[in-house]
Coordinates of C-alpha atoms in Angstrom, one line a residue:
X20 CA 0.0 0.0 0.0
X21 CA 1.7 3.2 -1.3
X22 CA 2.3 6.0 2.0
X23 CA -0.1 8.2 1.2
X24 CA -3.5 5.4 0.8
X25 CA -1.9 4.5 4.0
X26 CA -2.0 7.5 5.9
X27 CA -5.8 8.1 4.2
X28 CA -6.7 4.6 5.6
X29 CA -6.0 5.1 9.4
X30 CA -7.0 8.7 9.2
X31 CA -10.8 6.6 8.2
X32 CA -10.3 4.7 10.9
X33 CA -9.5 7.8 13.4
X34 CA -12.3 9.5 12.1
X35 CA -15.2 8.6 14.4
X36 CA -13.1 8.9 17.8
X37 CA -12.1 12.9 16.1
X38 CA -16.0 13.4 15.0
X39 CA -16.9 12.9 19.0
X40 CA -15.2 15.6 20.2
X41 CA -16.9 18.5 22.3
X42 CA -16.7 21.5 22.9
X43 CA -15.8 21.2 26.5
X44 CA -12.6 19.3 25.2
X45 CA -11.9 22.4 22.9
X46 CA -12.4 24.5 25.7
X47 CA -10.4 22.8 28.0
X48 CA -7.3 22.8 25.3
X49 CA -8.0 26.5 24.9
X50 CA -7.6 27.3 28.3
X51 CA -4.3 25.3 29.2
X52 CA -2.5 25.6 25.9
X53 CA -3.8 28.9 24.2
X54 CA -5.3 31.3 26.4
X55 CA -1.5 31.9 28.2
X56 CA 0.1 33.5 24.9
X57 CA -3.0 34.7 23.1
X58 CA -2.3 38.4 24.4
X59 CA 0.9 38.5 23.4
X60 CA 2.4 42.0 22.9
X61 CA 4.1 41.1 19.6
X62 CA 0.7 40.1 18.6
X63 CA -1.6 43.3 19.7
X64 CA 1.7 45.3 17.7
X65 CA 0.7 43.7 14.6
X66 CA -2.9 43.7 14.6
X67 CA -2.5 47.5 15.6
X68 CA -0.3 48.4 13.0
X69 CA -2.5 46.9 9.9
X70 CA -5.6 48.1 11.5
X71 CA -4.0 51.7 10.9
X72 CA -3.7 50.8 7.2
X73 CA -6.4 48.0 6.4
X74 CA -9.6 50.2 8.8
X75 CA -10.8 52.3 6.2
X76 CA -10.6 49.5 3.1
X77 CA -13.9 48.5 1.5
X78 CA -14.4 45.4 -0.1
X79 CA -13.5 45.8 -3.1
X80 CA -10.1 46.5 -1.8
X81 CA -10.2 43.8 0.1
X82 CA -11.5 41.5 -2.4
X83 CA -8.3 42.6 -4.7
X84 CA -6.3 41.2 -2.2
X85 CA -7.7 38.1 -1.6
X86 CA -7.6 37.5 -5.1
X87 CA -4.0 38.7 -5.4
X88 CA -3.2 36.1 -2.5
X89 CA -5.3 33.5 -3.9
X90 CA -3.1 34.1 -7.3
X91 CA 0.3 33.6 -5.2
X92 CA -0.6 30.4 -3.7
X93 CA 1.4 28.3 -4.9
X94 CA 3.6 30.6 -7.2
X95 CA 6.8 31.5 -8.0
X96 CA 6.3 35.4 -6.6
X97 CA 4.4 35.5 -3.4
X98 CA 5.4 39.7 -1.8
X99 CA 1.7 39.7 -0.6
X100 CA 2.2 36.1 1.3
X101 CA 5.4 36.9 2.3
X102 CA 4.8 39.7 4.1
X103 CA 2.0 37.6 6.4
X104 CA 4.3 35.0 6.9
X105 CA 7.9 37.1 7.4
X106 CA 7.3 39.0 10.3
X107 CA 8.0 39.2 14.2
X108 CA 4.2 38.0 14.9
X109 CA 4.6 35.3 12.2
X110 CA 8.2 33.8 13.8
X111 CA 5.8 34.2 17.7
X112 CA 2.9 31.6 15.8
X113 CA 5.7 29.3 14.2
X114 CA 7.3 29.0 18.0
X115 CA 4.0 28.5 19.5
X116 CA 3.5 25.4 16.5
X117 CA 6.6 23.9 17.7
X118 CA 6.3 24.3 21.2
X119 CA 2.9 22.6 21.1
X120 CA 5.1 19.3 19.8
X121 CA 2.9 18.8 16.6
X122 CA -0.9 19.1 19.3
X123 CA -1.2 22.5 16.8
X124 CA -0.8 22.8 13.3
X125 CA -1.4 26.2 12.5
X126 CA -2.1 29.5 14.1
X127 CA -2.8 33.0 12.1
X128 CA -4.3 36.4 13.1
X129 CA -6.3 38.7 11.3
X130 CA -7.1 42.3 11.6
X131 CA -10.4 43.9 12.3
X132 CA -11.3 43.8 8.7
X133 CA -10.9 40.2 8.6
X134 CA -7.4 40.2 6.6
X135 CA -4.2 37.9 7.7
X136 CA -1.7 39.8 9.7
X137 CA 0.6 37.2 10.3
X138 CA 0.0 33.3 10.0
X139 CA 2.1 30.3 10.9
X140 CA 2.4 29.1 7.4
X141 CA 0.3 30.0 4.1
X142 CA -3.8 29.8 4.3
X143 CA -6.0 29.0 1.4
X144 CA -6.7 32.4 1.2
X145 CA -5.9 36.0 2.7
X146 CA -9.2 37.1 3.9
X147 CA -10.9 35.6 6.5
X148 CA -14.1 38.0 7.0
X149 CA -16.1 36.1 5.5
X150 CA -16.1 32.7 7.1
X151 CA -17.3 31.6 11.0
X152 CA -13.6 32.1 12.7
X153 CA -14.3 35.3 12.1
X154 CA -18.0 36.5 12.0
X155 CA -18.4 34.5 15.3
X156 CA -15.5 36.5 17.5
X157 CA -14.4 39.4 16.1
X158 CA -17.8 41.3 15.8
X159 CA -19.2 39.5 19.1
X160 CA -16.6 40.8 21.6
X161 CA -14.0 40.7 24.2
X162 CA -13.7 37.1 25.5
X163 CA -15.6 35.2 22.5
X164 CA -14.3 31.7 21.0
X165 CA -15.6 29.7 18.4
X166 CA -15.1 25.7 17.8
X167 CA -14.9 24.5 14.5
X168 CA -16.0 20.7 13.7
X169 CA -13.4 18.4 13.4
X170 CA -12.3 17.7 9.7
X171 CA -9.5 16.5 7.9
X172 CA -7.0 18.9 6.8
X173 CA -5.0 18.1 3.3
X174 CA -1.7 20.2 4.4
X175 CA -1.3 18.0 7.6
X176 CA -3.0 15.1 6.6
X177 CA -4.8 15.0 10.3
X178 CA -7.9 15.7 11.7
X179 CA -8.5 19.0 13.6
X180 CA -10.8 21.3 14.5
X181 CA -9.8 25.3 15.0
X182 CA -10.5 27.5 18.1
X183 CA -10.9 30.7 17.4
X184 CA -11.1 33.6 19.5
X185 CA -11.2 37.5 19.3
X186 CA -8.4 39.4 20.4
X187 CA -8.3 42.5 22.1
X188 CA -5.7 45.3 23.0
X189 CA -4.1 46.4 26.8
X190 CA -7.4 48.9 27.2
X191 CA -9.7 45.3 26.1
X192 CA -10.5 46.8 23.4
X193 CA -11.9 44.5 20.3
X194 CA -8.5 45.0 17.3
X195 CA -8.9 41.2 15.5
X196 CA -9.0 37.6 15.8
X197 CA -7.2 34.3 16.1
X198 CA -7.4 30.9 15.1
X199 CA -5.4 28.0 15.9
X200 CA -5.6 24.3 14.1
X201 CA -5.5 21.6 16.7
X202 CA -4.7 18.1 15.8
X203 CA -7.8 15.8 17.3
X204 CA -5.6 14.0 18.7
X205 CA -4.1 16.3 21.3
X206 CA -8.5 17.4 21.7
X207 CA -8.9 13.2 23.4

């Protein structure tokens, strides 16, 4: 059996323990693995910083850049990637992937437009406003966390579900959102 049918076969197998996850479980994770470095200065810098240039965008500005990142996926020339994924809050998510010892398997933040500030490693696309790790934190408040279901994720072959939360600034003030992939596996 070549690697790859393999790998698909057990991830079948794995799939009904990861498909009976709750939300307590993600919670729980949250709390103990998340929560502690969520607030991060290097972080709120970030999300502060592109606020001041993405706030007054409107969507067609926005959808230009999706489109532009959706174009560099992938390619040769990626300036509009690169600058999510070279950056002092990017090399803070890639520490926080390795520290979790493989439990996470990818972490990015967006601004309060919904846009990727920095990210772990590349995402299907650059803007997130449009999709529940967003529209289910960011506009709801301080505090709020969403749960995705568990599904299986092609770049890491493994299941995982993502926690996403809204972040905030020193004065608690709403500035973006974050969401972390967690391998189901690290959720049991």
């Amino acid at each position: 059996m070549k690697p790859t049918t393999l790998a698909f076969a057990l991830t079948l197998l794995a799939a009904p323990a990861a498909q009976a996850m709750d939300g307590s479980q993600m919670k729980s994770y949250f709390d103990a693995n998340i929560a502690p470095w969520m607030g991060s200065q290097v972080l709120v810098d970030a999300i502060v910083a592109q606020n001041a240039v993405t706030g007054g965008y409107d969507a067609a500005q926005i959808d230009a850049l999706d489109q532009t990142w959706r174009a560099e996926v992938g390619s040769g020339s990626t300036p509009t990637i690169d600058a999510v994924l070279n950056n002092a809050a990017a090399d803070f998510l890639r520490d926080q992937v390795a520290a979790a010892g493989g439990a996470i398997t990818e972490v990015f933040i967006m601004d309060g437009q919904g846009l990727n500030v920095a990210a772990s490693g590349v995402t299907s696309d650059y803007w997130q406003g449009d999709e529940a790790k967003f529209q289910e934190t960011y506009p709801m408040g301080a505090g709020t966390l969403h749960f995705s279901e568990i599904e299986f994720d092609e770049s890491s072959q493994t299941y995982q579900a993502q926690i996403s939360v809204t972040l905030t600034d020193g004065t608690g003030a709403v500035i973006g959102a974050m969401t972390v992939g967690v391998n189901a596996d690290a959720l049991m």
